[in-house]
Coordinates of C-alpha atoms in Angstrom, one line a residue:
M28 CA -21.9 34.5 -16.5
K29 CA -19.4 36.6 -18.4
I30 CA -18.1 38.3 -15.3
V31 CA -17.8 35.1 -13.3
I32 CA -15.9 33.3 -16.0
I33 CA -13.6 36.2 -16.7
K34 CA -12.8 36.6 -12.9
W35 CA -12.3 32.9 -12.6
I36 CA -9.8 32.8 -15.4
S37 CA -8.1 36.0 -14.2
T38 CA -7.6 34.5 -10.8
L39 CA -6.0 31.4 -12.2
L40 CA -3.6 33.5 -14.2
L41 CA -2.8 35.6 -11.0
G42 CA -2.1 32.4 -9.1
I43 CA 0.6 31.3 -11.5
G44 CA 2.1 34.8 -11.8
I45 CA 0.8 35.8 -15.3
S46 CA -0.3 39.4 -15.8
H47 CA -3.7 39.7 -17.2
T48 CA -6.2 42.0 -18.8
A49 CA -9.8 41.5 -17.8
Y50 CA -12.9 43.3 -19.0
A51 CA -15.2 42.8 -16.0
V52 CA -18.1 45.2 -15.7
N53 CA -20.6 46.7 -18.2
C54 CA -20.6 50.3 -17.0
N55 CA -22.6 51.8 -19.9
N56 CA -25.7 52.5 -17.8
L57 CA -24.0 53.4 -14.6
P58 CA -23.9 57.0 -13.4
T59 CA -20.6 58.6 -12.8
W60 CA -19.7 59.0 -9.2
S61 CA -20.2 62.5 -7.7
G62 CA -18.8 63.7 -4.4
N63 CA -21.9 65.7 -3.8
Q64 CA -24.3 62.8 -4.3
T65 CA -25.6 60.6 -1.5
Y66 CA -25.5 56.9 -2.1
T67 CA -27.1 54.0 -0.1
T68 CA -26.6 50.3 0.0
G69 CA -26.6 48.7 -3.4
N70 CA -26.2 51.9 -5.5
Q71 CA -23.8 51.4 -8.4
V72 CA -21.5 53.9 -10.0
K73 CA -18.6 54.1 -12.4
H74 CA -15.4 56.1 -11.5
L75 CA -12.1 56.3 -13.2
G76 CA -12.7 53.3 -15.4
Y77 CA -14.1 51.0 -12.7
G78 CA -17.5 50.0 -11.4
Y79 CA -18.4 50.2 -7.8
T80 CA -21.3 49.2 -5.4
A81 CA -22.1 51.2 -2.3
N82 CA -21.9 49.0 0.9
Y83 CA -23.9 51.5 3.0
W84 CA -24.7 55.2 3.2
T85 CA -21.9 57.3 1.8
Q86 CA -21.3 60.8 0.6
G87 CA -18.0 62.3 -0.5
N88 CA -16.0 59.1 -0.1
D89 CA -14.0 58.6 -3.3
P90 CA -14.5 54.9 -4.4
A91 CA -10.9 54.7 -5.6
S92 CA -9.8 55.4 -2.0
F93 CA -12.6 53.9 0.0
S94 CA -13.2 50.5 -1.5
G95 CA -12.3 47.2 0.1
N96 CA -13.0 45.3 3.4
W97 CA -15.4 47.3 5.6
Q98 CA -15.2 50.4 3.5
H99 CA -17.8 52.4 1.8
W100 CA -17.5 50.8 -1.7
T101 CA -16.9 47.4 -3.3
N102 CA -14.8 47.5 -6.4
N103 CA -16.6 45.4 -9.0
G104 CA -13.8 45.5 -11.5
A105 CA -12.8 47.4 -14.6
C106 CA -15.5 48.7 -16.9
D107 CA -15.7 47.0 -20.3
G108 CA -12.8 48.2 -22.3
G109 CA -10.8 49.1 -19.1
V110 CA -7.7 47.3 -17.8
T111 CA -7.8 45.5 -14.4
S112 CA -4.4 45.2 -12.7
S113 CA -3.8 42.8 -9.9
A114 CA -3.5 45.6 -7.4
A115 CA -6.6 47.5 -8.5
S116 CA -8.8 44.4 -8.4
S117 CA -7.4 42.8 -5.3
A118 CA -10.8 42.6 -3.5
S119 CA -12.6 40.8 -6.3
S120 CA -9.6 38.6 -7.3
T121 CA -9.0 37.5 -3.7
S122 CA -12.6 36.4 -3.4
A123 CA -12.4 34.5 -6.7
A124 CA -9.1 32.9 -5.9
S125 CA -10.5 31.5 -2.7
S126 CA -13.5 30.3 -4.5
V127 CA -11.3 28.3 -7.0
Q128 CA -9.3 26.9 -4.1
S129 CA -12.4 25.8 -2.2
S130 CA -13.7 24.0 -5.3
L131 CA -10.6 21.8 -5.1
V132 CA -11.2 20.8 -1.5
S133 CA -14.9 20.2 -1.6
S134 CA -16.2 16.9 -0.2
G135 CA -19.6 15.5 0.5
N136 CA -23.0 16.7 -0.6
C137 CA -23.3 19.9 1.5
P138 CA -26.5 22.0 1.8
A139 CA -26.6 25.1 -0.4
Y140 CA -25.9 28.4 1.2
A141 CA -29.0 30.5 1.7
A142 CA -28.5 34.2 2.7
G143 CA -30.3 35.0 6.0
S144 CA -30.3 31.5 7.3
S145 CA -29.1 30.8 10.8
Y146 CA -25.6 29.1 10.7
N147 CA -23.6 27.9 13.6
A148 CA -19.8 27.8 13.9
G149 CA -18.5 24.8 12.0
T150 CA -21.5 24.5 9.7
V151 CA -20.4 23.6 6.2
V152 CA -22.3 24.8 3.1
S153 CA -21.8 24.7 -0.6
N154 CA -21.7 27.8 -2.8
A155 CA -20.2 28.8 -6.1
G156 CA -18.8 25.3 -6.7
G157 CA -17.0 24.9 -3.4
N158 CA -17.5 24.1 0.3
Y159 CA -17.1 26.6 3.1
T160 CA -17.1 26.4 6.9
C161 CA -18.7 29.0 9.0
T162 CA -16.3 30.7 11.4
V163 CA -18.3 33.7 12.6
P164 CA -22.0 32.8 13.0
G165 CA -23.2 36.4 13.1
W166 CA -21.7 37.2 9.7
C167 CA -22.5 33.7 8.2
S168 CA -26.2 34.3 9.1
S169 CA -26.4 37.8 7.6
P170 CA -28.9 38.3 4.8
A171 CA -26.4 40.6 3.1
A172 CA -25.2 38.1 0.5
W173 CA -23.3 40.8 -1.3
A174 CA -21.0 40.9 1.7
Y175 CA -20.9 37.4 3.2
A176 CA -22.0 34.9 0.6
P177 CA -19.1 32.3 0.9
G178 CA -16.7 32.5 -1.9
T179 CA -18.4 35.4 -3.7
G180 CA -19.3 38.1 -1.1
A181 CA -17.1 41.1 -0.9
H182 CA -16.1 40.2 2.7
W183 CA -16.8 36.5 2.8
T184 CA -13.4 35.6 4.4
E185 CA -14.5 37.5 7.5
A186 CA -17.3 34.9 8.0
W187 CA -16.2 31.7 6.3
S188 CA -13.1 29.5 5.7
A189 CA -12.6 27.7 2.4
G190 CA -13.3 23.9 2.4
G191 CA -14.9 21.5 4.7
S192 CA -16.6 18.2 4.9
C193 CA -20.3 17.7 5.4
G194 CA -19.7 15.1 8.0
G195 CA -19.9 18.2 10.4
T196 CA -22.9 19.8 11.9
P197 CA -25.4 20.9 9.2
G198 CA -26.7 24.4 9.3
S199 CA -30.2 25.4 8.7
S200 CA -30.9 26.2 5.1
S201 CA -34.5 27.4 5.6
A202 CA -34.9 30.8 4.3
S203 CA -37.5 31.5 7.0
S204 CA -34.9 31.1 9.8
V205 CA -33.6 34.6 9.5
S206 CA -31.0 35.7 12.0
S207 CA -28.1 38.0 11.8
T208 CA -26.8 37.1 15.3
P209 CA -24.7 34.3 16.7
P210 CA -25.9 32.3 19.7
V211 CA -25.5 34.0 23.0
S212 CA -22.0 33.4 24.2
S213 CA -21.3 32.0 27.6
S214 CA -18.1 34.1 27.8
S215 CA -18.3 37.5 29.4
S216 CA -16.5 40.7 28.8
S217 CA -16.7 41.6 32.5
A218 CA -13.7 43.0 34.2
A219 CA -11.7 41.3 36.9
S220 CA -11.8 42.6 40.4
G221 CA -10.0 45.9 40.6
N222 CA -10.5 46.9 37.0
F223 CA -12.2 50.2 37.6
E224 CA -13.1 53.1 35.3
L225 CA -13.7 56.8 35.2
V226 CA -15.7 57.4 32.0
G227 CA -16.1 60.8 30.4
Y228 CA -18.3 61.9 27.4
W229 CA -16.2 63.8 24.9
E230 CA -18.5 66.2 23.0
N231 CA -17.8 66.7 19.3
W232 CA -19.4 70.1 18.9
H233 CA -16.6 72.3 20.5
W234 CA -13.9 74.4 18.8
P235 CA -11.0 74.4 19.2
I236 CA -10.8 70.6 19.6
L237 CA -9.9 69.2 23.0
A238 CA -7.4 66.5 22.1
P239 CA -8.3 63.3 23.9
A240 CA -4.7 62.8 25.0
D241 CA -4.9 66.2 26.7
V242 CA -7.8 65.1 28.9
P243 CA -6.5 64.2 32.4
N244 CA -8.0 61.7 34.9
Y245 CA -10.4 59.7 32.7
T246 CA -9.7 56.1 31.7
V247 CA -12.5 56.0 29.0
L248 CA -13.6 58.7 26.6
N249 CA -16.9 58.4 24.6
I250 CA -16.9 60.4 21.4
S251 CA -20.4 62.0 21.3
F252 CA -22.2 61.8 18.8
P253 CA -22.2 60.7 15.2
R254 CA -25.1 61.7 13.0
I255 CA -27.8 59.0 12.7
N256 CA -29.2 59.0 9.2
N257 CA -32.7 58.0 8.2
D258 CA -31.4 54.7 6.7
G259 CA -29.8 53.6 10.0
S260 CA -26.3 54.5 9.0
L261 CA -23.9 56.7 11.0
T262 CA -21.8 59.6 9.8
L263 CA -18.9 60.9 11.8
T264 CA -17.3 63.8 9.8
N265 CA -15.8 67.2 10.1
A266 CA -16.8 68.1 6.5
D267 CA -20.0 69.9 7.3
F268 CA -18.7 71.9 10.3
T269 CA -21.3 70.6 12.6
Q270 CA -18.9 68.1 14.2
N271 CA -15.3 68.5 15.3
N272 CA -14.0 64.9 15.8
P273 CA -10.5 63.7 16.7
T274 CA -8.2 62.2 14.1
A275 CA -7.0 58.7 14.1
A276 CA -3.6 59.9 15.3
Q277 CA -5.3 61.8 18.2
V278 CA -7.2 58.7 19.2
A279 CA -4.0 56.6 19.0
A280 CA -2.2 59.1 21.2
A281 CA -5.0 58.8 23.9
K282 CA -4.9 55.0 23.6
A283 CA -1.1 55.0 24.1
Q284 CA -1.8 56.6 27.5
G285 CA -4.0 53.6 28.4
K286 CA -7.3 55.3 27.6
K287 CA -10.1 53.5 25.9
V288 CA -12.0 55.4 23.2
L289 CA -15.5 54.5 22.2
L290 CA -18.2 56.0 19.9
S291 CA -21.4 56.9 21.6
I292 CA -24.6 56.7 19.6
G293 CA -27.7 58.8 20.3
G294 CA -28.0 61.7 22.7
A295 CA -31.0 63.5 24.2
T296 CA -32.8 64.4 21.0
T297 CA -31.7 62.1 18.2
P298 CA -33.8 59.0 17.5
L299 CA -32.2 55.7 16.8
V300 CA -34.7 53.9 14.5
L301 CA -33.6 50.5 13.1
A302 CA -36.9 49.5 11.5
T303 CA -35.6 47.1 8.8
Q304 CA -32.9 44.6 8.1
A305 CA -31.4 47.2 5.7
H306 CA -31.3 49.7 8.6
E307 CA -29.5 47.2 10.8
D308 CA -27.0 46.4 8.1
N309 CA -26.3 50.0 7.4
F310 CA -25.8 50.7 11.2
V311 CA -23.4 47.8 11.5
N312 CA -21.4 48.5 8.4
S313 CA -21.1 52.3 8.9
F314 CA -20.1 51.8 12.6
M315 CA -17.4 49.3 11.5
A316 CA -16.0 51.8 9.0
I317 CA -15.8 54.5 11.6
K318 CA -14.3 52.2 14.2
N319 CA -11.7 50.8 11.9
S320 CA -10.7 54.2 10.5
L321 CA -10.2 55.7 14.0
G322 CA -9.0 52.6 15.9
L323 CA -11.9 52.8 18.4
D324 CA -12.4 50.3 21.3
G325 CA -16.1 49.9 21.2
I326 CA -19.6 51.3 21.1
D327 CA -21.8 53.1 23.6
I328 CA -25.6 53.3 23.3
D329 CA -26.9 56.6 24.7
T330 CA -30.1 57.1 22.7
E331 CA -33.0 58.6 24.6
K332 CA -35.4 58.6 21.6
G333 CA -36.8 56.0 19.2
L334 CA -35.6 52.9 21.0
Y335 CA -38.9 51.1 20.5
T336 CA -39.3 47.6 22.0
A337 CA -42.0 45.0 22.2
P338 CA -44.9 45.5 24.7
N339 CA -44.1 42.0 26.1
A340 CA -40.6 43.2 27.2
Q341 CA -38.9 40.5 25.2
I342 CA -36.4 40.8 22.4
N343 CA -37.2 38.9 19.2
E344 CA -33.9 38.2 17.4
T345 CA -35.3 35.6 15.0
N346 CA -38.1 37.8 13.6
P347 CA -37.3 41.4 14.6
Q348 CA -40.2 43.8 14.7
Y349 CA -38.8 46.7 16.7
S350 CA -35.8 48.9 16.8
A351 CA -34.6 47.2 20.0
D352 CA -34.7 43.8 18.3
H353 CA -32.5 45.1 15.5
L354 CA -30.1 46.9 17.9
V355 CA -29.6 43.7 19.9
R356 CA -28.8 41.8 16.7
A357 CA -26.4 44.6 15.5
I358 CA -24.5 44.6 18.8
K359 CA -24.1 40.8 18.8
R360 CA -22.8 41.0 15.2
L361 CA -20.2 43.6 16.2
K362 CA -19.2 41.6 19.3
A363 CA -18.9 38.4 17.3
H364 CA -16.7 40.1 14.7
Y365 CA -14.4 42.0 17.0
G366 CA -14.2 39.5 19.9
T367 CA -14.2 39.9 23.7
S368 CA -12.0 43.0 23.7
F369 CA -14.7 45.0 22.0
L370 CA -16.5 47.2 24.6
V371 CA -20.2 47.6 24.7
T372 CA -21.7 50.2 27.1
M373 CA -25.0 51.9 27.6
A374 CA -26.2 55.1 29.3
P375 CA -29.9 54.9 29.9
E376 CA -31.9 57.3 32.0
T377 CA -33.5 56.3 35.3
A378 CA -37.0 56.2 33.6
H379 CA -35.6 53.7 31.1
T380 CA -34.4 51.4 33.9
I381 CA -35.3 51.5 37.6
G382 CA -38.4 53.5 36.9
A383 CA -40.0 50.3 35.6
Q384 CA -40.1 48.8 39.1
L385 CA -43.5 50.3 39.5
P386 CA -46.4 48.2 38.1
G387 CA -47.8 50.9 35.9
N388 CA -44.5 52.2 34.6
W389 CA -43.9 50.4 31.2
L390 CA -43.2 52.2 27.9
G391 CA -45.7 55.1 27.4
Q392 CA -44.7 58.8 27.3
Y393 CA -41.4 58.4 29.1
N394 CA -40.3 55.1 27.6
W395 CA -40.4 53.5 31.0
G396 CA -38.1 50.5 31.2
V397 CA -37.2 50.5 27.5
Y398 CA -33.6 49.6 28.0
L399 CA -34.3 46.6 30.3
P400 CA -35.1 44.1 27.5
L401 CA -31.8 45.1 25.8
M402 CA -29.9 44.7 29.0
N403 CA -31.4 41.2 29.5
A404 CA -30.6 40.1 25.9
L405 CA -27.1 41.6 25.9
R406 CA -26.2 40.6 29.5
N407 CA -23.1 38.6 28.2
E408 CA -22.0 41.2 25.7
I409 CA -22.3 44.3 27.9
S410 CA -19.1 45.7 29.4
W411 CA -20.9 48.1 31.7
V412 CA -24.1 50.2 32.0
Q413 CA -23.7 53.8 33.2
M414 CA -27.2 54.9 34.1
Q415 CA -27.7 58.7 34.3
Y416 CA -28.4 59.4 37.9
Y417 CA -29.5 62.9 37.1
N418 CA -32.3 64.8 35.4
S419 CA -34.5 62.5 37.4
G420 CA -37.3 62.7 39.8
S421 CA -37.4 60.5 42.9
M422 CA -37.2 56.8 42.0
P423 CA -37.8 53.6 43.9
G424 CA -35.2 51.2 45.3
R425 CA -35.7 47.5 45.6
N426 CA -37.2 47.9 49.1
G427 CA -40.1 50.0 47.7
N428 CA -38.9 53.3 49.2
F429 CA -38.3 56.3 47.0
Y430 CA -35.0 58.1 46.8
N431 CA -33.8 61.4 45.4
A432 CA -30.9 62.1 43.0
A433 CA -27.8 63.8 44.4
T434 CA -28.0 61.9 47.7
Q435 CA -25.9 59.1 49.1
D436 CA -29.0 56.9 49.7
G437 CA -30.3 57.5 46.1
L438 CA -27.0 56.5 44.5
V439 CA -26.7 53.4 46.7
A440 CA -30.3 52.2 46.4
W441 CA -30.6 52.8 42.7
T442 CA -27.3 51.0 42.1
E443 CA -28.4 48.0 44.2
A444 CA -31.5 47.8 42.0
L445 CA -29.5 47.7 38.8
I446 CA -27.3 45.0 40.2
E447 CA -29.9 42.7 41.8
G448 CA -32.7 43.1 39.3
F449 CA -36.5 43.4 39.7
P450 CA -39.8 42.6 37.9
I451 CA -40.3 44.8 34.8
A452 CA -43.6 46.7 35.7
S453 CA -46.6 44.4 35.2
T454 CA -45.1 42.5 32.1
G455 CA -44.3 39.3 34.0
V456 CA -40.7 39.6 32.8
Q457 CA -37.8 39.8 35.3
Y458 CA -35.0 42.2 34.7
Q459 CA -32.1 39.9 35.5
G460 CA -29.7 42.5 36.9
L461 CA -26.0 42.9 36.1
P462 CA -22.8 42.0 38.0
A463 CA -21.4 44.9 39.9
N464 CA -18.4 45.1 37.6
K465 CA -20.8 45.9 34.8
V466 CA -22.4 48.9 36.6
V467 CA -21.1 52.5 36.6
I468 CA -22.7 55.5 38.3
G469 CA -23.3 58.4 35.9
L470 CA -23.3 62.0 37.1
P471 CA -23.0 65.6 35.9
A472 CA -19.5 67.0 36.0
S473 CA -20.7 70.4 37.3
N474 CA -23.8 72.2 38.4
A475 CA -23.9 74.3 35.3
P476 CA -27.2 74.1 33.3
S477 CA -25.3 72.9 30.3
A478 CA -24.1 69.9 32.2
A479 CA -27.5 68.8 33.5
G480 CA -30.8 70.2 34.5
S481 CA -30.5 68.6 37.9
G482 CA -28.7 66.0 39.8
Y483 CA -25.2 67.5 40.3
T484 CA -23.8 65.6 43.3
D485 CA -21.1 66.9 45.6
P486 CA -17.9 64.7 45.2
T487 CA -18.0 64.1 49.0
V488 CA -21.4 62.4 48.6
V489 CA -20.2 60.5 45.5
K490 CA -17.3 59.0 47.4
A491 CA -19.4 58.1 50.4
A492 CA -21.9 56.3 48.2
V493 CA -19.1 54.3 46.4
R494 CA -17.5 53.5 49.7
C495 CA -20.9 52.2 51.0
L496 CA -21.4 50.0 48.0
R497 CA -17.9 48.6 47.8
T498 CA -17.2 48.1 51.5
G499 CA -20.5 48.3 53.4
N500 CA -19.3 51.4 55.3
C501 CA -22.5 53.4 54.9
G502 CA -22.5 55.6 58.0
S503 CA -26.1 56.3 58.9
G504 CA -27.3 55.9 55.3
Y505 CA -29.1 53.2 53.6
K506 CA -27.1 49.9 53.6
P507 CA -27.7 47.2 51.0
A508 CA -27.9 43.6 52.0
K509 CA -24.6 42.9 50.1
T510 CA -21.4 44.7 49.3
Y511 CA -20.1 45.2 45.8
P512 CA -16.3 45.5 45.9
D513 CA -16.2 45.2 42.0
L514 CA -18.5 48.2 41.3
R515 CA -17.0 49.3 38.0
G516 CA -16.7 53.1 38.7
L517 CA -18.1 56.5 37.8
M518 CA -19.1 58.4 34.6
S519 CA -19.4 62.1 34.1
W520 CA -21.2 64.2 31.6
S521 CA -19.0 65.6 30.2
V522 CA -15.3 66.0 29.8
Q523 CA -15.8 69.5 28.4
E524 CA -18.0 70.6 31.3
D525 CA -15.4 69.2 33.7
R526 CA -12.7 71.2 31.9
L527 CA -14.7 74.4 32.4
V528 CA -14.4 74.0 36.2
N529 CA -10.7 73.0 35.9
Y530 CA -11.5 69.3 36.2
Y531 CA -12.8 69.7 39.7
F532 CA -15.1 66.7 39.5
S533 CA -12.7 64.2 38.1
N534 CA -9.8 65.5 40.3
S535 CA -12.1 64.9 43.3
V536 CA -13.4 61.5 42.5
K537 CA -10.6 59.8 40.4
A538 CA -8.8 58.2 43.3
C539 CA -12.1 56.7 44.5
A540 CA -13.4 55.6 41.2
V541 CA -10.1 54.1 39.9
N542 CA -8.0 53.3 42.9
N543 CA -10.8 52.6 45.5
Q544 CA -9.5 55.4 47.8
C545 CA -12.9 56.8 48.8
Q546 CA -12.1 58.4 52.2

C-alpha cells in the first residue's frame, strides 16, 4: 500500500508540474545487479539506487540502460532513501498517471480484471480504481499481469486504453478461460499478385561479417539463428563470440534498399520447447526486445527439433499442452501487437509437411507432419511457407505418385500439394492448404556439402518448375490441374553459400523468382 499511495501522490504532483521526492521501493533484501549473473522473469535486483524486476531472461543488460517498454527490466522506482526524478521513473509514473486519469472517467459496474482471462477488443474491465477498454486482445488476455494489468502493468498501455463504459461487450472474467491469443483475424497478410520474393538465410556464425546491405539479389534476409534458452527465451548477441550478428544500423541500411530482414528461430539441431506459459511469455518478450532493437520485419520458424504437437493433429489455444500450442499463441500475440505488416514465415522439411500424405506417416521418429497443425492454425497470420525441397527422399504428390528432389516434377508436384491441401495421415484432420502467394520453394544455393546433404537443383530446372506452376507451360513434365501465377518465389540456403560461388544461384534465378522472367 505504501508504494501505491506514494506513486499516486507523486503522479498527481507531476501532473501539475511540481517536482517531487518519492521513496518507492524497499531494497534492503534485494541482491545487487551483476553483469555476470543470469536473471529470469520476476527476479528482482537493486542497482544504482533503484529497484528493478526482470521481464524475461537477461544477462549483461544494465537495468539503468535496458528498462522500459519491451526491454529487459522494469524500473520499480527508487530504493527507500533514494530520490526518484520524473525522468528516471517515467515508466512507473506514466502507468500511475493513466490510472489516476482512468479513475476519473469510470462509469458503470464493470467486471474486475482477471489476468489470463480471454478478452475481446472493446471489452471494458475495472482495475486499480478505474475502467479500461481492451484494444489488443492478445495482450489483454495475457496471464502476465506484471506487464498488462490495466493501469498497473509495466506495459498496460500497449493492451488497454483508459476509461470506458460497461454498456459495451463484457469480457470473460473466468480464471479458467486462459488464452494469450486474440481471435483468428479474417484479414490476411498475403501479398498481392506480382509481389514476389527471393529469400536468403543469413548465417550468423561467419567472420568477417557479411553486411546485409552488401548482399545482392535477395529481397528477404533471415538472420539465423538466435540461441534458444531452456526457459524459452531467445538471445541474439555478439558477446560470447559464438554469434556475429548485424547491428541496427546495418539492418537499417539493408531495409533502405527495400530488403526485408527477419529473425529465424531454430535450425537443424536446436530444439524449440515451449512447455509452459512462462516459456511462451519469455519467447514473446525476448523476441520483441530483439526485433525492436534491430528494427526487424518479422519472424521465421525453422526449428526441426522439439516442435511437439498433439496426436490428434489439432492446436489447443485455450488449454495448451504442447510446444506447438504455445508457439501458435506466441505468433498470434506478436501478430496482434505489430499488425499486418509483421511477417510470419516458416521453413519446414518435407517430412514435416507433405510426408504426412501417407496414412502411416504421423509424428514418430521423423516428426511426420508436425508443422501441418501450425499451418492450419496460423493460416491467416502466415506470410509464406518455404518448405525445404532438399535433404529429402522421394515424397508423394496429391496424385499418389512419388517424386524426387532436384527434379522439375518433384518441385511442381510437392508445391501443388502444399497449395491444395490433403488429409493428414490417418488423423481424420485435413491440412487446408495455403494460397499460392503464401508458398515459396526452398533450395540449396550450391552443391557443396555445407549447403545441403542432397537436393541441389540446377537453376534451369528451377526456372522450368516455376514457369510450369505460374503459367501451365510444363513441357513434357507433370502438369497440375491449376496454374498458380501468384506463387510467391524462391528461397535459398544460404546467402553465405551463394556468396562462395559468386552468387551463381541467385544471379541465375532472381529474374524468374522476382520478375517472373523464367525463360
